[in-house]
CSV table of C-alpha atoms and ligand atoms in Angstrom, one decimal:
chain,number,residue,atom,x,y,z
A,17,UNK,CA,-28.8,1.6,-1.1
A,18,UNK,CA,-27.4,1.6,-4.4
A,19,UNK,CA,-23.3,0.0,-3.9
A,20,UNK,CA,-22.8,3.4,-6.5
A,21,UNK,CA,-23.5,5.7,-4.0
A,22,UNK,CA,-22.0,3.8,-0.7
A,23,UNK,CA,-19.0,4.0,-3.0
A,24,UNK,CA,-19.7,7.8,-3.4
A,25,UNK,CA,-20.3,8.7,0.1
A,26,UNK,CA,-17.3,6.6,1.5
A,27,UNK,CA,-15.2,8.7,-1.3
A,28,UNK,CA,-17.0,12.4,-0.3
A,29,UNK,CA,-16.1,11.7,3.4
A,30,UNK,CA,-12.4,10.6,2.7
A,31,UNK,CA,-12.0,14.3,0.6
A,32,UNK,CA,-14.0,15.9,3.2
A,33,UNK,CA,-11.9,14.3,5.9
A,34,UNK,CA,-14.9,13.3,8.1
A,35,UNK,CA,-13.5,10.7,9.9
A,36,UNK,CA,-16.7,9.4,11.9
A,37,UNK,CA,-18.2,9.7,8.5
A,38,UNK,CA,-15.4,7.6,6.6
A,39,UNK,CA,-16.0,5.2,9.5
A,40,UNK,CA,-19.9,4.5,9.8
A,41,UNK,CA,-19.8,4.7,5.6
A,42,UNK,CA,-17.3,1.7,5.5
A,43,UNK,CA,-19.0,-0.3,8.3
A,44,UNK,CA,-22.5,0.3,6.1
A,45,UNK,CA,-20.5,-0.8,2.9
A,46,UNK,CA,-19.2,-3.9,4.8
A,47,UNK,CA,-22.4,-4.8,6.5
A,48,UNK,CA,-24.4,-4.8,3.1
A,49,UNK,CA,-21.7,-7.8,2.2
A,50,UNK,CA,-19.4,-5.6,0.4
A,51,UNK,CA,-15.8,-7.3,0.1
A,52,UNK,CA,-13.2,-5.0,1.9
A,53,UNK,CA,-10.7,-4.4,-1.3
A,54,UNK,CA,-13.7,-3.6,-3.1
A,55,UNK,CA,-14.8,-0.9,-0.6
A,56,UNK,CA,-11.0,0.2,-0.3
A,57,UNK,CA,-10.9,0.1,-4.2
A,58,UNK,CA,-14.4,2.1,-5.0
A,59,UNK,CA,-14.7,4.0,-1.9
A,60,UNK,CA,-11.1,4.7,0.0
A,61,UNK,CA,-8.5,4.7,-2.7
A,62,UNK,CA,-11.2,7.1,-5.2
A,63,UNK,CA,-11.0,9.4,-2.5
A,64,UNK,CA,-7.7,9.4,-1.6
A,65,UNK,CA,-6.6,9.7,-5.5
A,66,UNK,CA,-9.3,13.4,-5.7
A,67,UNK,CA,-7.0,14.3,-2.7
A,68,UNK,CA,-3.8,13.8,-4.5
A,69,UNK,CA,-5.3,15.5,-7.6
A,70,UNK,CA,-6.8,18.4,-5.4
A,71,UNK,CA,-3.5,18.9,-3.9
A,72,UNK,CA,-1.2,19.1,-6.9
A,73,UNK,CA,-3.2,21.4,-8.6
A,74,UNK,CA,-3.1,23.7,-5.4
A,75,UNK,CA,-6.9,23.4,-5.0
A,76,UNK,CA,-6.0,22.2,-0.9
A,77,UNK,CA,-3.3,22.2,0.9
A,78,UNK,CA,-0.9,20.0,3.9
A,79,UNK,CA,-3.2,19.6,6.3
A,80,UNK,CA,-6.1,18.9,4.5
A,81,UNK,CA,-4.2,16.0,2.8
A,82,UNK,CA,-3.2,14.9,6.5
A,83,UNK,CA,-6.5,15.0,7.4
A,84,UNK,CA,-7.8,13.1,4.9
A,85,UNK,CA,-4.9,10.7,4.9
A,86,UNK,CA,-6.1,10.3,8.9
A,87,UNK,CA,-9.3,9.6,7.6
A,88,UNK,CA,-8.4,6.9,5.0
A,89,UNK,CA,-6.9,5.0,7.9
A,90,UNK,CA,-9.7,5.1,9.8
A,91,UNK,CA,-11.6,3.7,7.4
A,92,UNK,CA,-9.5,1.0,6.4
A,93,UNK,CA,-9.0,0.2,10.4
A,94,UNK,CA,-12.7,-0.8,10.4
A,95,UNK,CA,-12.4,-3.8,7.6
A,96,UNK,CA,-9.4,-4.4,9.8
A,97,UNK,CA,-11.5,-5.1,12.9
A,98,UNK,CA,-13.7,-6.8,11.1
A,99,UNK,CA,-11.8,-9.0,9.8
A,100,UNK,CA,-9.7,-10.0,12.7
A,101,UNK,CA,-12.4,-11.6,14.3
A,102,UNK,CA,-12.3,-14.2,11.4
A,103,UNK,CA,-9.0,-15.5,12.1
A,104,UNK,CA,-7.7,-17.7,9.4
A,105,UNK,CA,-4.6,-19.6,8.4
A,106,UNK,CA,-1.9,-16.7,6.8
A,107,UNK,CA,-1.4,-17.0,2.9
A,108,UNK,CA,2.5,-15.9,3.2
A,109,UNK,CA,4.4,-13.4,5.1
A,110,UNK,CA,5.3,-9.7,3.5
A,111,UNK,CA,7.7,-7.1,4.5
A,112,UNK,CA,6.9,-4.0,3.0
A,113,UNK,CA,7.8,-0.2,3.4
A,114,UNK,CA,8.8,3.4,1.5
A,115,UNK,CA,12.9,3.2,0.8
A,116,UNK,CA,15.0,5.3,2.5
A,117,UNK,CA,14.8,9.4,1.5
A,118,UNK,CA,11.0,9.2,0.2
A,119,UNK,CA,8.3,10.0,2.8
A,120,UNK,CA,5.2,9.3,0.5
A,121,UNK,CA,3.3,6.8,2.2
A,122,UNK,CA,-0.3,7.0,1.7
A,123,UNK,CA,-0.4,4.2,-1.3
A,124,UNK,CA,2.1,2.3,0.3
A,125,UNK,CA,-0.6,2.1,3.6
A,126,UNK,CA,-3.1,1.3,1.1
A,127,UNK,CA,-1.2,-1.7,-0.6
A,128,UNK,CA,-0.3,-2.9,2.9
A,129,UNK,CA,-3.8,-3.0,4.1
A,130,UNK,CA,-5.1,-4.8,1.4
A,131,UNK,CA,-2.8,-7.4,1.2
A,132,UNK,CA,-3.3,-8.0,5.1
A,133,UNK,CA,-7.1,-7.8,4.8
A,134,UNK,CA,-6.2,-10.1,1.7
A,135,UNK,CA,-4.9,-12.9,4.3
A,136,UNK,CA,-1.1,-12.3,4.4
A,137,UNK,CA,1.2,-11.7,7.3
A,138,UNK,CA,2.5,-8.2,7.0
A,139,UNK,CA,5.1,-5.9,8.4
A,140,UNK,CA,4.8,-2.5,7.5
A,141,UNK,CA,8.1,-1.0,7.9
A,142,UNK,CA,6.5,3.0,7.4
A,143,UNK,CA,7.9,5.2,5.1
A,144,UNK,CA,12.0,6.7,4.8
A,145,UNK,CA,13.2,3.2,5.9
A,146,UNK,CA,16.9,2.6,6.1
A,147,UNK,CA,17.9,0.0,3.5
A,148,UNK,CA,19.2,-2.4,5.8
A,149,UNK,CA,15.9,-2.3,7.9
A,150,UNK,CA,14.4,-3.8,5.5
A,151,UNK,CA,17.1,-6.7,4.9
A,152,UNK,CA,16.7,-7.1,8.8
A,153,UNK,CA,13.2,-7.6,9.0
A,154,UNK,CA,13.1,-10.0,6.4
A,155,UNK,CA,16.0,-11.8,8.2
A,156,UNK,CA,14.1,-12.0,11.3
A,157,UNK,CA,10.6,-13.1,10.0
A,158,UNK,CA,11.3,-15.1,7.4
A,159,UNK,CA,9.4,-13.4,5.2
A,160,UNK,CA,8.3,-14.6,1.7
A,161,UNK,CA,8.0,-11.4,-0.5
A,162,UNK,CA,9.5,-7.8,-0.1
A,163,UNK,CA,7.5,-5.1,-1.1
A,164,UNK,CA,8.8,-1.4,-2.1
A,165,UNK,CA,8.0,1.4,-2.5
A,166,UNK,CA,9.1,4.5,-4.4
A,167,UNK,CA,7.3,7.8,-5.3
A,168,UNK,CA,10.0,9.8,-6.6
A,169,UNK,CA,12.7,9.6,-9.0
A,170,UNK,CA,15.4,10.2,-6.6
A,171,UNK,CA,14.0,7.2,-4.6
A,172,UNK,CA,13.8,5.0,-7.6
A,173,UNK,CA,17.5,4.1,-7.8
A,174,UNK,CA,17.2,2.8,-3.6
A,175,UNK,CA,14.8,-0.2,-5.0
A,176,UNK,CA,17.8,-1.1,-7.5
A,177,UNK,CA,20.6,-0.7,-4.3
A,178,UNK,CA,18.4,-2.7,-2.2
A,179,UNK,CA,17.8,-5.7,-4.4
A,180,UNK,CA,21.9,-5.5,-4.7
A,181,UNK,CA,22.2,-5.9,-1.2
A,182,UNK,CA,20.0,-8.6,-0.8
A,183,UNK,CA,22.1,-10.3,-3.2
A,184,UNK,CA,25.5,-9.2,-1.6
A,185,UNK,CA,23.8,-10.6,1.7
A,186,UNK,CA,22.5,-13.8,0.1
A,187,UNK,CA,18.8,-13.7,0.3
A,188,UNK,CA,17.8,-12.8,-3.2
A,189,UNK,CA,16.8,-16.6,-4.0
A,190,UNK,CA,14.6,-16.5,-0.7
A,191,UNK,CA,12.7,-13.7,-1.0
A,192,UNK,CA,10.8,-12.5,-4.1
A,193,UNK,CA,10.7,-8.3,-4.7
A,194,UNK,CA,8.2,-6.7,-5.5
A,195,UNK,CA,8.2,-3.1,-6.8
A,196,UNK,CA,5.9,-0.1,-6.6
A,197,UNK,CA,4.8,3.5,-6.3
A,198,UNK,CA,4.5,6.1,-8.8
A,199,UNK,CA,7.4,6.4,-10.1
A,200,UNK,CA,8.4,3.0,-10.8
A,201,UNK,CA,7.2,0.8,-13.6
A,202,UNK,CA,6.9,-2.7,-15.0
A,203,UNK,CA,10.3,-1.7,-17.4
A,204,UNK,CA,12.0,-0.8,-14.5
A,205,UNK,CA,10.9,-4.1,-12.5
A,206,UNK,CA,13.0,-5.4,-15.1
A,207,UNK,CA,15.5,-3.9,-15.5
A,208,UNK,CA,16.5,-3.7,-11.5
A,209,UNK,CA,15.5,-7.6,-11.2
A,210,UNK,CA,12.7,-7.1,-9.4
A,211,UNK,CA,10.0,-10.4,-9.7
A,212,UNK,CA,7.0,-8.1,-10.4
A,213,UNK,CA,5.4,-4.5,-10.5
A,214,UNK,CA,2.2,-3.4,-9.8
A,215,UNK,CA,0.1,-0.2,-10.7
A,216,UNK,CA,-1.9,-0.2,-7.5
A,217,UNK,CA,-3.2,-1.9,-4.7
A,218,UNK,CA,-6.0,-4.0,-6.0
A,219,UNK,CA,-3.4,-5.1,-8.8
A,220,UNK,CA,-0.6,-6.0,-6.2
A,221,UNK,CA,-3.0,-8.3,-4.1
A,222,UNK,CA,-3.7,-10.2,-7.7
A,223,UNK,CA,0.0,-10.6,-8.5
A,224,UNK,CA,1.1,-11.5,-5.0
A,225,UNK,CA,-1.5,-14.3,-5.0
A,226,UNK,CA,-0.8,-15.4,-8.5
A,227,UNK,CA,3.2,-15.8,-7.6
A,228,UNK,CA,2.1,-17.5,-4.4
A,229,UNK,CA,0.2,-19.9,-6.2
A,230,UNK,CA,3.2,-21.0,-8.4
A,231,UNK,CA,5.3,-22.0,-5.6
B,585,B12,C1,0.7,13.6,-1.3
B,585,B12,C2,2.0,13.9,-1.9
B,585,B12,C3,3.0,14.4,-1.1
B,585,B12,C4,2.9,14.4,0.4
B,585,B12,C5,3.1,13.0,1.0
B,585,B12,C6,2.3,12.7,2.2
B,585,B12,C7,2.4,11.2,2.6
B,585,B12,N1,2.3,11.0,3.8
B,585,B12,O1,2.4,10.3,1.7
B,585,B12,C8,4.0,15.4,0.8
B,585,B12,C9,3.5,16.8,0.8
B,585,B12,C10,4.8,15.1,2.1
B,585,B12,C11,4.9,15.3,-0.4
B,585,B12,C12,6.3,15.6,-0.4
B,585,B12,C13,7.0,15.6,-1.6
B,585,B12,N2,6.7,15.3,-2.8
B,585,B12,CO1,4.9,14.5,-3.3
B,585,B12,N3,3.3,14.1,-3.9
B,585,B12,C14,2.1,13.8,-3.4
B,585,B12,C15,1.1,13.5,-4.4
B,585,B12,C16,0.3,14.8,-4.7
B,585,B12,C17,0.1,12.4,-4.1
B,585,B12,C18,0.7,11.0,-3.8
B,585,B12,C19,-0.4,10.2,-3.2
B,585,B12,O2,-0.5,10.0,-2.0
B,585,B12,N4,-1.4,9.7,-4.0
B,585,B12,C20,-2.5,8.8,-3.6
B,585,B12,C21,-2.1,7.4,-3.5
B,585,B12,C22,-3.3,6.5,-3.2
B,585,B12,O3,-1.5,6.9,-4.7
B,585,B12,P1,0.0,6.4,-4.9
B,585,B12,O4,0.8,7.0,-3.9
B,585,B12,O5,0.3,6.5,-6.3
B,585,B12,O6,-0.1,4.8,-4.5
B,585,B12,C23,-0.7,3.9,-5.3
B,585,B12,C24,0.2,3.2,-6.3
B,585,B12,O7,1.3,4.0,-6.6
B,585,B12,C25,0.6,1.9,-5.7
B,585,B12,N5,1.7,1.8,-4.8
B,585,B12,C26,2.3,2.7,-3.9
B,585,B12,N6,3.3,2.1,-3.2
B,585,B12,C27,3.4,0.9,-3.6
B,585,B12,C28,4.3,-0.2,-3.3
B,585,B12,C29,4.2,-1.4,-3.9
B,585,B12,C30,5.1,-2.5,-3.5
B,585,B12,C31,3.2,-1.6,-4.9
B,585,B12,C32,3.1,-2.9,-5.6
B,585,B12,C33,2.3,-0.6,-5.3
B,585,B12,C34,2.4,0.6,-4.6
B,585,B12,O8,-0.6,1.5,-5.0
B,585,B12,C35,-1.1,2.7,-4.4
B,585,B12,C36,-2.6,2.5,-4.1
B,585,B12,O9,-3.3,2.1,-5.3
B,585,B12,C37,2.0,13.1,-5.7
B,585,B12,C38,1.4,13.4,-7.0
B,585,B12,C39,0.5,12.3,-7.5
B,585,B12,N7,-0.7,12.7,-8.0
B,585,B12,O10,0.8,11.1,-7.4
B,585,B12,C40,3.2,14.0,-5.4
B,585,B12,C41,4.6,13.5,-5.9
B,585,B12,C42,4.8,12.0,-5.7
B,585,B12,N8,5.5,14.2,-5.1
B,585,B12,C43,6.5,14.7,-5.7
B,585,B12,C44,7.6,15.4,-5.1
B,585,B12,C45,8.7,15.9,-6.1
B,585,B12,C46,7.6,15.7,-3.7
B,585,B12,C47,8.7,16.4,-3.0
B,585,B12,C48,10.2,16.2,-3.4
B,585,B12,C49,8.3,17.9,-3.1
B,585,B12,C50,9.3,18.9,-2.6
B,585,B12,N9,9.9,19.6,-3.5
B,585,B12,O11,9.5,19.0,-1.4
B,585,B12,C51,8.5,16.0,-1.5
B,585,B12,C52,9.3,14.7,-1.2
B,585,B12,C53,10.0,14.7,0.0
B,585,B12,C54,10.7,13.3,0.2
B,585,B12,N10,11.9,13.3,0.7
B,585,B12,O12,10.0,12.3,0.0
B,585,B12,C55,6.5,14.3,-7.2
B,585,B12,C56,7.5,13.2,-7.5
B,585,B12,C57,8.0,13.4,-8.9
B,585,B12,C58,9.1,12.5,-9.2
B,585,B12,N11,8.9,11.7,-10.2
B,585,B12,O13,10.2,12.5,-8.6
B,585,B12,C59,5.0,14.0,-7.4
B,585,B12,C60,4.7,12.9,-8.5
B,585,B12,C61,4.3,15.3,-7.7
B,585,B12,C62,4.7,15.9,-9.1
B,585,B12,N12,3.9,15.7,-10.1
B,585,B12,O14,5.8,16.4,-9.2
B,585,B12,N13,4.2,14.8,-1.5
């Protein structure tokens, strides 16, 4: 089968929130030698970006997008059994979660699934995390990178108060930020201190890796 159409079908079943589909269309994809972040990229994240669109214009509604969201999971749980079985040495450790106020979560999933199919140890903290949760869990596991998230603009300005605390608490110098979501942006990155931004998933893993490789 063409990789075109797996990449369709995996997509169709995500919008259509076939689970059993979403599952038995990634296993296909990953059993034809398809790498997982490119089935995530082609097949799970197209899907789940129709959703989004499909859902701001009013075309569907909550719990379709739950659904779906439920299905995405699925899907991505699969390349996550699969690749447990191969169990290599971890690249780095990441704490990563949606700041405190902003319950948008279904790229942040995305992002941490791909970085932990990618070969990193991560913590997924979920989504409205307390700021200091965050500080705490990279306290306790010694992590090597934050990432965070932040779809609205409200939630924005929580990226900027939690980079100040982890220099009021002294871990700024041990722990390198990154920043994400929809509303933020490489200018803001800056402009809060952050040590990078990424657009999406596939573009996190890259940068990640890249700022791994300098150290
Ligand atoms: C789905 C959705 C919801 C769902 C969220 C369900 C869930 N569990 O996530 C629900 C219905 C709950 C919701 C609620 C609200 N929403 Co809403 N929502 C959306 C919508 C339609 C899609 C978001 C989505 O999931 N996209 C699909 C995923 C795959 O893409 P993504 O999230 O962008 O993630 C990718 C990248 O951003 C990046 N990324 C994400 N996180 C991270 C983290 C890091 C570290 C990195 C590097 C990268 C990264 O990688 C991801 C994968 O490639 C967007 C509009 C849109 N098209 O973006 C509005 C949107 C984000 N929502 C919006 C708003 C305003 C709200 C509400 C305030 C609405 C209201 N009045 O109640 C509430 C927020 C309540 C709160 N306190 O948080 C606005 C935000 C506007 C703004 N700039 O402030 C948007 C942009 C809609 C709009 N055009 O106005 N929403």
């Amino acid at each position: 089968m063409v990789k075109e159409e797996i990449f369709k079908d995996i997509s169709n079943a995500v919008v259509s929130c076939k689970k059993d589909s979403v599952k038995s269309t990634v296993e296909k994809a990953f059993h034809e030698g398809i790498p997982p972040e490119v089935i995530i990229e082609k097949g799970i994240i197209r899907g789940m970006d129709e959703v989004g669109v499909l859902f701001e214009s009013g075309k569907l509604f909550l719990p379709h997008l739950v659904l779906a969201s439920d299905a995405m999971e699925a899907g991505i749980s699969v390349l996550e059994k699969e690749l447990q079985e191969v169990e290599n040495e971890k690249l780095g450790i990441i704490v990563i979660g949606t700041v405190e106020g902003d319950v948008h979560d279904i790229g942040k999933i995305i992002v941490s699934s791909m970085l932990r199919i990618s070969g990193f140890e991560v913590y997924d903290l979920g989504r409205d995390v307390p700021l200091q949760d965050f500080i705490d869990k990279v306290k306790e596991t010694h992590a090597d990178m934050l990432c965070i998230s932040a779809l609205t603009t409200i939630s924005l300005s929580r990226q900027k108060e939690l980079i100040e605390m982890l220099m009021e608490q002294d871990l700024r110098d041990s722990v390198k930020v990154m920043i994400g979501g929809a509303a933020a942006s490489m200018e803001w990155a800056e402009k809060i201190g952050a040590d990078c931004y990424a657009k999406n998933a596939v573009e996190a893993v890259a940068k990640i890796k890249s700022l791994f490789l300098q150290k």
